[in-house]
Amino acid sequence: FPQWQPGSIVFPADSMDRNREVVFSCEAEGNPSPIYRWNLNGTIISPKAGSRYSLSGGNLRISQLNKDQDAGTYQCLASNSFGTIISREASLTFACESQTISVSPFSFVIKPAEPPVWKPLTFSWIFNEYPTFVKQDSRRFVSQETGNLYIAKVEPSDVGNYTCVVTNTVTKTRVQGPPTPLVLRSDGIMGEYEPKIEVQFPEAVPAAKGSTVKLECFALGNPVPSITWRRTDGVPFARKVDVRKTIGVLEIPYFQQEDAGMYECVAENSKGRNTVKGKLQFYAPPQLIENPQDVQKAIDESLVWECKATGKPKPMYRWMKNGQVCCLLTQERIQVVNGALSITQLTMADVGMYQCVAGNKHGQVYSNAELRVVGKRILSSSDFSQNLLKTHTMVREGGDVLIECRPKMSPRGKISWRKGNEALRETHRISILDNGSLRLTNATKSDAGIYTCIAGNQFGTASSAGSLLVKEPTIITTPPATLDITVGESIVLPCQVTHDPSLEPKFTWFFNEQLIHFGNHGGYFEKHSAGDIMIRNIQLRHAGKYTCAVQTKVDSSSIATDLIVRGPPGPPTSVHVEEISDTTASLSWRPGPDNHSPITAYTIQARTPFSLGWQAVSTVPEVVGGRRLTATVTDLSPWVEYEFRVLASNTIGTGEPSRPSRQARTKESLPKVTPANVSGGGGSRSELVITWEPVPEELQNGGGFGYVVAFRPYNATGWMQAAVPSAEVSRYVFKNDTIQPFTPFQVKVGVYNNKGEGPFGPAVTVYSAEEEPGSAPSRIHASSLSASDVEVTWRVLPWITEMASVLRTVGNRTSAVIQGLRGSTTYSVTVRAYNTAGTGPPSNVVNVTTKKPPPSQPPVKVMWNTSNSKIILNWEQVKALENESEVTGYKVLYKRNRSSQPRVMETNTTSVELSLPTDEEYIIQIKPIGEGGEGNSSRQITIPRISGPNAIGSASTVSTLSALSTIALSFTARTSL
């Protein structure tokens, strides 16, 4: 049965969480194969169908965890026909149930409600929102003993919500408590005071041999106290000792007897000093040095099993048979003295599996042995043929070694040892154990040699020899260190050793106590040379503790390096709009982690439903320094919903943006923007038609938005007015039978909203409706331009046959392009003259056939990149279908943003190079062209600006007044494909 310790497990205290389960693992070796059972707090668990407990091999699974029923100590029992053995204990604990808070005016402590009961827990605190964790420094400290969070001197940036997170380092499970708010009180004045040590270690601290000891010391005070450490006996710290002054921790790895003593923590500031002392007491959990071996005895013989262990304090011993303690001491013939079990007058009832348990308050160790009792005694001389001494036994200089001697002989005889040709005598370093094995402590080079074990009884003597090799110890020469690096750089972590030249050291690296698997982790970690490792392109997540462990066949050693990674700040949190007016908004936020480089400035960005993404905004102050957590955004548009976010910068760069604030709408104000492109004309007889471009919603400045249309005949004095109560309307028609055809009017359009009337725009001239022409155009001709376009030409009407108004028309053209037709189709065309008063008679009919349709497939696989103020585009060749016109080239349409007019570049290849500044955003489309016209466009491509501000322009569609006569073309499809 292997010697193992089931991992104790911590779970959240919420007993109603039916999704949580736990598995305890147990594995034993035996023939026949063992049968497994488990007990909880000494009571056997009986898994049944449908119960929360189930067994798979030796593994116990508990589902639907319940704090009241499942917390406690578990042990595994393994049985077969030869007996039963029992495992070490494992515990299941529920923790982190709730939190309480204790706040003083100028310092801050949060405590988990329940003290931790299982050491493989680590504590951390979330500040406001995950994944922003409290960073420890000289002002903030998280105790890994109690879980408490301490802030030596509270600053405004500390205000927010704090959430305790408890992680089980064995099972990797994580639970968290409810958030606890910190609100800065304003009922006192911050005064300076001497350090008050809040975190201190006990007066006596037991420390296990070979363990890593951490002493915590942290003080509240103003100014923030500094922490220093020393030994009161004046002995300097060994190189392995890691003094992390900034977070108040003294770490001593691989604790040994010489590290024991009195340690002092000194907290000091300009107002005074305080100290705390504690004694590190060396202890060692039990370690077996002699354990029972399987034995076969005859009936009525006696048995003595030795069980010895080292430890401090001295271990206590108990024996179990088949997993039971009670049955051993019920008979006088069975005795346990100083760990040795003796049984006289053996019977068949004594057959079974026996376990010796050696323990002190720091742990327990188990050893197993089988007792077989036979009916007839078998006598024999000593024999080493089945258990020769090891040919080579190695030990490091200064180490301890056990050379086993296990001859077969019955009855048991005398065992002695020889080194070379000289008999060995027991000394303070050399001892011969009761089972015949040789123990040697504090080995030196002179102990190397050939050792012979001689065993004999009345039936004969035999011997076996082996060599002891004393090797030089393995020493890590690289001192512990704290290294500092910036994100994106690479670093080599050294681990140099001296070792015995005949031994090959094996290097293993751990990151935050987790084994580093080289080749995984995204390729960041590489073996460098000897024991060194390199971390390439380092990221913030690579900050932490790196441990180099070196092992040879005789010893091992380790050293730790703390790595600090500096980078751009993390995203700020808790962005709130505190107050908002029609054009300004007051913001507040909390700082994110500075990632070990102080925040130097903040940038504020805003977004509206009408903007193209996030835009930088003007603020007061103009430059928001790293210590400010508030600012006022200016130059906002009234009655618009805004979102805001904040970015932090330091000397390394600008970090990720915060989450957006909640949407906030600016207040209303009088409208200031009037409609653009006021125009008009046309309509029916006696009508005055007035048109304009509606004012965009973001410029309306409030609800209830509408227009005031004012107009008067040219050179008149008074204005007629009409209200148009809809923001989307872009046209107003005034009808009066007294209006003469093509009469000029002065027109202007104003605006209003719920806050009142705004300004009028400038006055423009608009003409009333015309009368219709009286004759038809002549000499009509039509020709096909493409699959969808035909051109029609005609002779202009003689001006003398038209009304005098013809002389002033801008529509008296002699050609036009008809668009939107079907390809390979014959159309019949007639032409008429018309004006705003009506349409004249038709011309003669002409016929025209359109060309093949253009390519229907759009360009695909469009790729782009930028280089030296150039944008380079590439795409796949478009192939025309059988009934389509061949591709003769491509049109590339590009514009700076969604509101500007596109520009066009033509090319007969599948790539183009645009010489454009890369600090602008561009929108690009590509169309194939052929004899039949333009084909379908590619999907719209947005190329974001690479650097610099994002300039947003706008363009308006210009309407022109057509006051003169125009031509009407009528056409019908006569044939089609």
PDB file of N, CA, C and O in Angstrom, residues 7 56 326 472 863 884:
ATOM      1  N   GLY A   7      -5.168  14.664  -0.909  1.00  0.00           N
ATOM      2  CA  GLY A   7      -5.191  16.125  -0.820  1.00  0.00           C
ATOM      3  C   GLY A   7      -6.425  16.634  -0.097  1.00  0.00           C
ATOM      4  O   GLY A   7      -7.539  16.301  -0.444  1.00  0.00           O
ATOM      5  N   SER A  56     -15.552   4.137  -7.638  1.00  0.00           N
ATOM      6  CA  SER A  56     -15.028   3.652  -8.909  1.00  0.00           C
ATOM      7  C   SER A  56     -13.604   3.190  -8.646  1.00  0.00           C
ATOM      8  O   SER A  56     -12.693   4.015  -8.490  1.00  0.00           O
ATOM      9  N   CYS A 326      -7.912  -1.256  18.113  1.00  0.00           N
ATOM     10  CA  CYS A 326      -8.461  -1.831  19.342  1.00  0.00           C
ATOM     11  C   CYS A 326      -7.991  -3.252  19.615  1.00  0.00           C
ATOM     12  O   CYS A 326      -7.846  -3.663  20.765  1.00  0.00           O
ATOM     13  N   GLU A 472      30.220  15.267  -3.706  1.00  0.00           N
ATOM     14  CA  GLU A 472      30.172  16.675  -3.326  1.00  0.00           C
ATOM     15  C   GLU A 472      28.727  17.177  -3.378  1.00  0.00           C
ATOM     16  O   GLU A 472      27.957  16.786  -4.256  1.00  0.00           O
ATOM     17  N   MET A 863      -7.470  42.004 -50.125  1.00  0.00           N
ATOM     18  CA  MET A 863      -6.446  42.144 -49.078  1.00  0.00           C
ATOM     19  C   MET A 863      -5.873  43.555 -49.141  1.00  0.00           C
ATOM     20  O   MET A 863      -5.780  44.154 -50.218  1.00  0.00           O
ATOM     21  N   GLU A 884     -22.564  37.240 -70.012  1.00  0.00           N
ATOM     22  CA  GLU A 884     -22.125  38.531 -69.496  1.00  0.00           C
ATOM     23  C   GLU A 884     -20.971  39.062 -70.341  1.00  0.00           C
ATOM     24  O   GLU A 884     -20.207  38.289 -70.950  1.00  0.00           O
TER      25      GLU A 884
END
